[in-house]
Amino acid sequence: MNAIQIALGVALLVFSVAIVLIVLLQEGHQQNAGEVTVNSETFYSKNKSRSIDAFLERWTKFIAIGFFILVMAINAVIFFM
């Protein structure tokens, strides 16, 4: 193994752990789970774009895309070496 393969392997490990942690930190998206009020227009639903759930959802997309690109790069390095 050369230095490029080791560096890409370490980066893949970091992305793997990051995506697992980000997904585990997110809440489930079950409708009306644990909702006590009948009114669906709550303060939380109006400001969801500013919440931690929206932050985690956004970063899940970025990390997943980065993970996919990294896996493709690793396969390209292995194929061409």
PDB file of C-alpha atoms in Angstrom:
ATOM      1  CA  MET A   1       0.000   0.000   0.000  1.00  0.00           C
ATOM      2  CA  ASN A   2       1.257   3.422  -0.807  1.00  0.00           C
ATOM      3  CA  ALA A   3       0.622   6.701   0.982  1.00  0.00           C
ATOM      4  CA  ILE A   4      -2.320   7.685  -1.246  1.00  0.00           C
ATOM      5  CA  GLN A   5      -4.208   4.485  -0.473  1.00  0.00           C
ATOM      6  CA  ILE A   6      -3.576   4.856   3.252  1.00  0.00           C
ATOM      7  CA  ALA A   7      -4.729   8.496   3.239  1.00  0.00           C
ATOM      8  CA  LEU A   8      -7.881   7.649   1.283  1.00  0.00           C
ATOM      9  CA  GLY A   9      -8.562   4.714   3.621  1.00  0.00           C
ATOM     10  CA  VAL A  10      -8.285   6.940   6.687  1.00  0.00           C
ATOM     11  CA  ALA A  11     -10.554   9.542   5.063  1.00  0.00           C
ATOM     12  CA  LEU A  12     -13.084   6.810   4.256  1.00  0.00           C
ATOM     13  CA  LEU A  13     -13.010   5.655   7.875  1.00  0.00           C
ATOM     14  CA  VAL A  14     -13.637   9.212   9.095  1.00  0.00           C
ATOM     15  CA  PHE A  15     -16.541   9.663   6.643  1.00  0.00           C
ATOM     16  CA  SER A  16     -17.993   6.290   7.709  1.00  0.00           C
ATOM     17  CA  VAL A  17     -17.967   7.163  11.402  1.00  0.00           C
ATOM     18  CA  ALA A  18     -19.323  10.655  10.691  1.00  0.00           C
ATOM     19  CA  ILE A  19     -22.264   9.409   8.641  1.00  0.00           C
ATOM     20  CA  VAL A  20     -23.182   6.796  11.266  1.00  0.00           C
ATOM     21  CA  LEU A  21     -23.094   9.383  14.069  1.00  0.00           C
ATOM     22  CA  ILE A  22     -25.066  11.989  12.115  1.00  0.00           C
ATOM     23  CA  VAL A  23     -27.775   9.459  11.215  1.00  0.00           C
ATOM     24  CA  LEU A  24     -28.016   8.194  14.797  1.00  0.00           C
ATOM     25  CA  LEU A  25     -28.415  11.739  16.138  1.00  0.00           C
ATOM     26  CA  GLN A  26     -31.426  12.463  13.936  1.00  0.00           C
ATOM     27  CA  GLU A  27     -34.962  12.010  15.144  1.00  0.00           C
ATOM     28  CA  GLY A  28     -37.377   9.696  13.389  1.00  0.00           C
ATOM     29  CA  HIS A  29     -39.791  11.158  10.864  1.00  0.00           C
ATOM     30  CA  GLN A  30     -42.906   9.349  12.057  1.00  0.00           C
ATOM     31  CA  GLN A  31     -45.978  11.473  11.666  1.00  0.00           C
ATOM     32  CA  ASN A  32     -47.770  12.440  14.868  1.00  0.00           C
ATOM     33  CA  ALA A  33     -45.470  10.320  17.019  1.00  0.00           C
ATOM     34  CA  GLY A  34     -45.686  11.684  20.534  1.00  0.00           C
ATOM     35  CA  GLU A  35     -47.656  14.734  19.482  1.00  0.00           C
ATOM     36  CA  VAL A  36     -50.072  15.828  22.174  1.00  0.00           C
ATOM     37  CA  THR A  37     -51.646  18.846  20.551  1.00  0.00           C
ATOM     38  CA  VAL A  38     -54.190  18.654  17.758  1.00  0.00           C
ATOM     39  CA  ASN A  39     -52.902  21.820  16.100  1.00  0.00           C
ATOM     40  CA  SER A  40     -50.103  20.960  13.653  1.00  0.00           C
ATOM     41  CA  GLU A  41     -48.965  24.604  13.403  1.00  0.00           C
ATOM     42  CA  THR A  42     -46.556  24.601  16.337  1.00  0.00           C
ATOM     43  CA  PHE A  43     -43.617  26.885  16.933  1.00  0.00           C
ATOM     44  CA  TYR A  44     -41.281  23.992  16.191  1.00  0.00           C
ATOM     45  CA  SER A  45     -42.892  23.173  12.839  1.00  0.00           C
ATOM     46  CA  LYS A  46     -42.714  26.819  11.759  1.00  0.00           C
ATOM     47  CA  ASN A  47     -39.012  27.124  12.671  1.00  0.00           C
ATOM     48  CA  LYS A  48     -37.784  23.690  11.660  1.00  0.00           C
ATOM     49  CA  SER A  49     -35.346  25.130   9.120  1.00  0.00           C
ATOM     50  CA  ARG A  50     -33.415  26.663  12.014  1.00  0.00           C
ATOM     51  CA  SER A  51     -33.450  23.594  14.227  1.00  0.00           C
ATOM     52  CA  ILE A  52     -30.784  21.009  14.913  1.00  0.00           C
ATOM     53  CA  ASP A  53     -32.738  18.453  12.891  1.00  0.00           C
ATOM     54  CA  ALA A  54     -32.481  20.574   9.766  1.00  0.00           C
ATOM     55  CA  PHE A  55     -28.761  21.037  10.427  1.00  0.00           C
ATOM     56  CA  LEU A  56     -28.220  17.280  10.777  1.00  0.00           C
ATOM     57  CA  GLU A  57     -30.332  16.560   7.698  1.00  0.00           C
ATOM     58  CA  ARG A  58     -28.287  18.998   5.620  1.00  0.00           C
ATOM     59  CA  TRP A  59     -24.964  17.568   6.786  1.00  0.00           C
ATOM     60  CA  THR A  60     -26.153  14.005   6.171  1.00  0.00           C
ATOM     61  CA  LYS A  61     -26.523  14.868   2.493  1.00  0.00           C
ATOM     62  CA  PHE A  62     -23.070  16.454   2.285  1.00  0.00           C
ATOM     63  CA  ILE A  63     -21.334  13.594   4.082  1.00  0.00           C
ATOM     64  CA  ALA A  64     -23.147  10.959   2.012  1.00  0.00           C
ATOM     65  CA  ILE A  65     -22.114  12.666  -1.238  1.00  0.00           C
ATOM     66  CA  GLY A  66     -18.543  12.970   0.032  1.00  0.00           C
ATOM     67  CA  PHE A  67     -18.566   9.307   1.044  1.00  0.00           C
ATOM     68  CA  PHE A  68     -19.741   8.280  -2.432  1.00  0.00           C
ATOM     69  CA  ILE A  69     -17.100  10.408  -4.160  1.00  0.00           C
ATOM     70  CA  LEU A  70     -14.399   9.056  -1.856  1.00  0.00           C
ATOM     71  CA  VAL A  71     -15.372   5.442  -2.570  1.00  0.00           C
ATOM     72  CA  MET A  72     -15.237   6.138  -6.301  1.00  0.00           C
ATOM     73  CA  ALA A  73     -11.804   7.771  -5.901  1.00  0.00           C
ATOM     74  CA  ILE A  74     -10.485   4.791  -3.947  1.00  0.00           C
ATOM     75  CA  ASN A  75     -11.716   2.407  -6.621  1.00  0.00           C
ATOM     76  CA  ALA A  76     -10.110   4.538  -9.331  1.00  0.00           C
ATOM     77  CA  VAL A  77      -6.775   4.598  -7.486  1.00  0.00           C
ATOM     78  CA  ILE A  78      -6.831   0.831  -6.972  1.00  0.00           C
ATOM     79  CA  PHE A  79      -7.861   0.186 -10.580  1.00  0.00           C
ATOM     80  CA  PHE A  80      -5.182   2.354 -12.137  1.00  0.00           C
ATOM     81  CA  MET A  81      -2.338   1.178  -9.907  1.00  0.00           C
TER      82      MET A  81
END
